[in-house]
Coordinates of C-alpha atoms in Angstrom, one line a residue:
M241 CA 39.9 -12.5 69.0
L242 CA 36.2 -11.8 68.5
R243 CA 35.5 -15.5 68.1
A244 CA 37.5 -16.2 71.2
F245 CA 35.2 -14.1 73.3
A246 CA 32.0 -15.6 71.8
D247 CA 29.3 -16.7 74.3
T248 CA 31.1 -15.2 77.3
G249 CA 29.0 -12.1 77.7
I250 CA 32.2 -10.0 78.2
A251 CA 31.8 -6.6 76.7
I252 CA 34.2 -6.0 73.7
T253 CA 35.4 -2.8 72.1
V254 CA 36.6 -2.8 68.5
T255 CA 39.0 -0.1 67.2
V256 CA 39.1 1.1 63.6
P257 CA 42.7 2.1 62.7
N258 CA 43.4 5.8 61.7
D259 CA 44.2 4.9 58.1
L260 CA 40.6 3.9 57.5
I261 CA 39.0 7.1 58.7
L262 CA 38.9 8.8 55.3
Q263 CA 37.4 5.7 53.6
L264 CA 34.8 5.4 56.4
T265 CA 33.3 8.7 55.4
K266 CA 31.8 6.8 52.4
L267 CA 28.6 4.9 53.4
D268 CA 29.3 2.0 51.0
F269 CA 32.7 1.4 52.5
A270 CA 31.5 1.8 56.1
H271 CA 28.6 -0.6 55.5
Q272 CA 30.9 -3.2 54.0
W273 CA 33.3 -2.8 56.9
V274 CA 30.5 -3.4 59.3
K275 CA 29.2 -6.4 57.3
T276 CA 32.7 -7.9 57.2
N277 CA 34.1 -7.2 60.7
I278 CA 31.1 -6.8 63.0
V279 CA 28.0 -8.6 61.7
P280 CA 29.5 -12.1 61.6
H281 CA 30.3 -11.8 65.3
A282 CA 27.6 -9.6 66.7
R283 CA 25.2 -12.4 67.6
A284 CA 27.7 -14.5 69.7
T285 CA 30.2 -11.9 70.9
N286 CA 29.0 -9.0 73.0
I287 CA 30.4 -6.1 70.9
V288 CA 29.3 -2.9 72.7
R289 CA 31.4 -0.2 71.2
I290 CA 33.4 0.8 68.1
L291 CA 36.2 3.3 68.5
V292 CA 37.0 5.3 65.3
G293 CA 40.8 5.9 65.2
N294 CA 43.1 6.5 68.1
E295 CA 44.2 9.9 69.5
V296 CA 43.4 11.5 66.2
L297 CA 43.6 15.1 67.5
S298 CA 47.1 14.4 68.7
T299 CA 48.3 13.5 65.3
S300 CA 47.9 17.1 64.0
N301 CA 46.8 15.6 60.7
K302 CA 44.2 18.1 59.6
L303 CA 42.7 15.7 57.0
L304 CA 42.1 13.0 59.7
I305 CA 40.8 15.6 62.2
T306 CA 38.3 17.1 59.8
N307 CA 37.0 13.7 58.7
L308 CA 36.8 12.1 62.2
V309 CA 33.3 13.1 63.1
P310 CA 31.9 12.5 59.5
S311 CA 33.4 9.0 59.6
M312 CA 31.8 8.4 63.0
Q313 CA 28.4 9.5 61.6
T314 CA 28.7 7.4 58.5
L315 CA 29.7 4.3 60.6
Q316 CA 26.7 5.0 62.8
N317 CA 24.5 5.0 59.7
A318 CA 26.0 1.7 58.7
L319 CA 25.1 0.2 62.1
I320 CA 21.6 1.5 61.6
K321 CA 21.3 -0.4 58.3
E322 CA 22.3 -3.6 60.1
S323 CA 19.9 -2.8 63.0
L324 CA 22.9 -2.9 65.4
D325 CA 22.8 0.8 66.5
H326 CA 20.8 -0.1 69.6
K327 CA 23.5 -2.4 70.8
I328 CA 26.8 -0.9 69.5
K329 CA 27.8 2.7 70.2
I330 CA 30.4 4.8 68.3
S331 CA 33.1 6.8 70.0
T332 CA 36.8 7.8 69.6
P333 CA 39.6 7.9 72.2
H334 CA 41.7 11.0 72.8
S335 CA 44.9 11.6 74.7
L336 CA 44.1 13.9 77.5
G337 CA 47.2 15.8 76.5
I338 CA 44.8 17.8 74.3
L339 CA 43.4 19.6 77.5
P340 CA 45.3 22.9 78.4
N341 CA 45.7 22.4 82.4
N342 CA 49.3 22.9 83.7
G343 CA 48.6 22.9 87.4
V344 CA 46.6 21.4 90.2
F345 CA 44.5 24.6 90.9
D346 CA 41.5 25.3 88.7
E347 CA 40.8 29.0 88.7
N348 CA 37.3 28.5 87.2
T349 CA 36.0 26.4 90.0
N350 CA 38.6 27.2 92.7
I351 CA 39.1 23.5 93.2
I352 CA 42.5 22.1 94.1
Y353 CA 42.9 18.6 92.6
A354 CA 44.8 15.9 94.5
N355 CA 45.4 13.8 91.4
M356 CA 45.6 14.3 87.7
L357 CA 43.0 11.7 86.8
D358 CA 40.2 13.7 88.6
G359 CA 41.4 16.8 86.9
Q360 CA 41.2 15.2 83.5
L361 CA 37.8 13.6 84.1
D362 CA 36.4 17.0 85.3
A363 CA 37.9 18.8 82.3
V364 CA 36.1 16.4 80.0
F365 CA 32.9 16.8 82.0
S366 CA 33.1 20.6 81.9
A367 CA 33.7 20.6 78.2
I368 CA 30.8 18.3 77.5
K369 CA 28.6 20.4 79.8
R370 CA 29.5 23.6 78.1
L371 CA 28.2 22.1 74.8
G372 CA 24.9 21.4 76.6
F373 CA 25.2 17.7 77.4
V374 CA 24.8 16.7 81.0
D375 CA 23.7 13.1 80.7
I376 CA 26.7 11.5 78.9
D377 CA 28.6 8.8 80.8
I378 CA 32.4 9.2 80.7
V379 CA 34.4 6.1 80.0
I380 CA 38.2 5.9 80.7
A381 CA 39.0 3.9 77.6
E382 CA 42.7 3.6 78.2
T383 CA 44.9 4.4 81.2
G384 CA 48.0 2.7 82.5
W385 CA 51.7 2.9 83.6
P386 CA 54.8 1.4 82.0
S387 CA 56.8 -1.2 84.0
R388 CA 60.1 -0.5 82.1
G389 CA 61.6 2.5 80.4
D390 CA 64.8 3.9 78.9
T391 CA 67.6 5.2 81.0
G392 CA 66.7 8.5 82.7
Q393 CA 63.0 8.0 82.8
T394 CA 61.8 8.6 86.3
G395 CA 59.2 6.4 88.0
V396 CA 59.1 3.9 85.2
D397 CA 59.3 0.5 86.9
A398 CA 57.1 -2.4 87.9
E399 CA 56.6 -1.1 91.4
C400 CA 55.3 2.2 90.2
A401 CA 53.1 0.6 87.6
A402 CA 51.6 -1.8 90.1
E403 CA 50.9 1.1 92.5
Y404 CA 49.3 3.2 89.8
N405 CA 46.9 0.5 88.6
R406 CA 46.1 -0.8 92.1
K407 CA 45.1 2.7 93.3
L408 CA 43.4 3.4 90.0
I409 CA 41.1 0.4 90.6
Q410 CA 40.4 1.5 94.2
H411 CA 39.6 5.1 93.1
V412 CA 37.3 4.5 90.1
T413 CA 35.3 1.9 92.1
S414 CA 35.1 3.8 95.3
D415 CA 31.9 5.7 94.6
I416 CA 33.8 8.9 95.6
G417 CA 33.8 10.2 92.1
T418 CA 35.5 13.6 91.3
P419 CA 34.9 17.1 92.7
L420 CA 32.5 17.9 89.9
M421 CA 31.1 14.4 89.6
P422 CA 30.7 13.2 93.2
N423 CA 29.4 9.7 94.1
R424 CA 30.3 8.2 90.7
T425 CA 32.1 5.2 89.5
F426 CA 33.7 5.1 86.0
E427 CA 33.9 2.3 83.5
T428 CA 37.7 2.0 83.2
Y429 CA 40.0 0.0 80.9
I430 CA 43.6 -0.7 82.0
F431 CA 46.2 -0.4 79.2
G432 CA 47.1 -3.1 78.5
L433 CA 46.7 -6.8 79.0
F434 CA 50.0 -7.8 77.4
N435 CA 53.4 -6.1 76.8
E436 CA 53.9 -5.3 73.1
D437 CA 57.4 -6.6 72.4
L438 CA 57.2 -5.7 68.6
K439 CA 55.9 -2.2 69.1
P440 CA 58.3 0.6 67.8
G441 CA 59.4 3.6 69.8
P442 CA 60.7 4.0 73.3
T443 CA 61.1 1.1 75.7
C444 CA 58.1 2.2 77.8
E445 CA 55.8 1.9 74.8
R446 CA 56.4 -1.9 74.9
N447 CA 55.9 -2.3 78.6
F448 CA 52.4 -1.2 79.6
G449 CA 51.1 -4.8 79.9
L450 CA 50.0 -6.6 83.0
F451 CA 51.4 -9.8 81.4
R452 CA 54.4 -10.7 79.4
P453 CA 53.9 -12.4 75.9
N454 CA 54.7 -15.7 77.6
F455 CA 51.6 -15.3 79.8
T456 CA 53.5 -14.7 83.1
P457 CA 52.4 -11.7 85.1
V458 CA 54.7 -8.6 85.1
Y459 CA 53.2 -7.7 88.5
D460 CA 50.1 -8.4 90.6
I461 CA 47.6 -5.6 91.2
G462 CA 45.3 -7.8 93.2
I463 CA 43.2 -9.3 90.4
L464 CA 45.0 -12.6 90.1
K465 CA 43.5 -15.7 91.6
P466 CA 45.7 -16.9 94.5
M467 CA 46.4 -20.2 92.9
V468 CA 47.6 -18.4 89.7
A469 CA 49.8 -15.9 91.5
N470 CA 51.5 -18.6 93.5
A471 CA 52.0 -21.0 90.6
A472 CA 53.3 -18.4 88.2
K473 CA 56.8 -18.5 89.8
K474 CA 57.1 -22.3 89.6
I475 CA 55.6 -23.7 86.5
Q476 CA 57.3 -24.7 83.3
Q477 CA 56.8 -23.0 79.9
T478 CA 54.3 -25.7 78.8
S479 CA 52.0 -24.8 81.7
L480 CA 52.0 -21.0 81.1
V481 CA 49.0 -21.2 78.8
I482 CA 47.0 -22.9 81.5
I483 CA 47.7 -20.0 83.9
L484 CA 46.3 -17.5 81.4
L485 CA 43.2 -19.7 80.9
H486 CA 42.7 -19.8 84.7
I487 CA 43.0 -16.0 84.8
L488 CA 40.4 -15.7 82.1
D489 CA 38.1 -18.3 83.8
G490 CA 38.5 -20.8 81.0
L491 CA 37.5 -18.3 78.4
L492 CA 39.8 -19.5 75.6
L493 CA 39.9 -23.2 76.3
E494 CA 37.8 -24.3 73.4
Y495 CA 39.2 -21.8 71.0
L496 CA 42.8 -22.9 71.6
G497 CA 41.9 -26.5 71.4
L498 CA 42.7 -27.3 75.0
A499 CA 39.1 -28.2 76.1
G500 CA 38.7 -31.6 77.6

């Protein structure tokens, strides 16, 4: 995947799995991981961020939680050794379920929030500010809505998913910001690009994608080229790869061996 995005300029984030967190606290291991997984691609592929683990605080695994920050610090030192720290930043994503807000009224600020996303962003902003940091940009690393779910799940369908992601794009690019961060836009990543048919768990976990594994769109949130959106309903299976390549502006043509 990193080779596929070489020479495109597209910013790429690489995630380290949770089961490597403990090993990453050792500088030798962290340095070797960087040399193996990052250094060979860093020149051609625009890797801008490494995420250490995924929703570690939500796992309630005390061993992972206590070693999360040390592993991030060690990985940062490994980047420094390779002179990549100026280009690649270290972070870790969290489920915003770790924030204790059960309503739409914030008694600390007396602000009534019209949507949960603003409340979550401002909760993170307030927590960071309380620690003395006021100049850190907040990135929405993962947000989305499932297009299918199990029986009894309310609001889990393609229509709701399309509405959520469409309005998400409008909101985060509107320059309106949030009550505590007015006139701001937020770097935002929609989860996800493809449905994950082999993922275990509830049906909704496999249906967050904008596209099916056969490259056809699950729904359109206004980012498809018109020719792609219209053609998607008519083409044969052998043409589906071409649709995806149009969507990605020819990004993968050479890598997939389809370049003329």
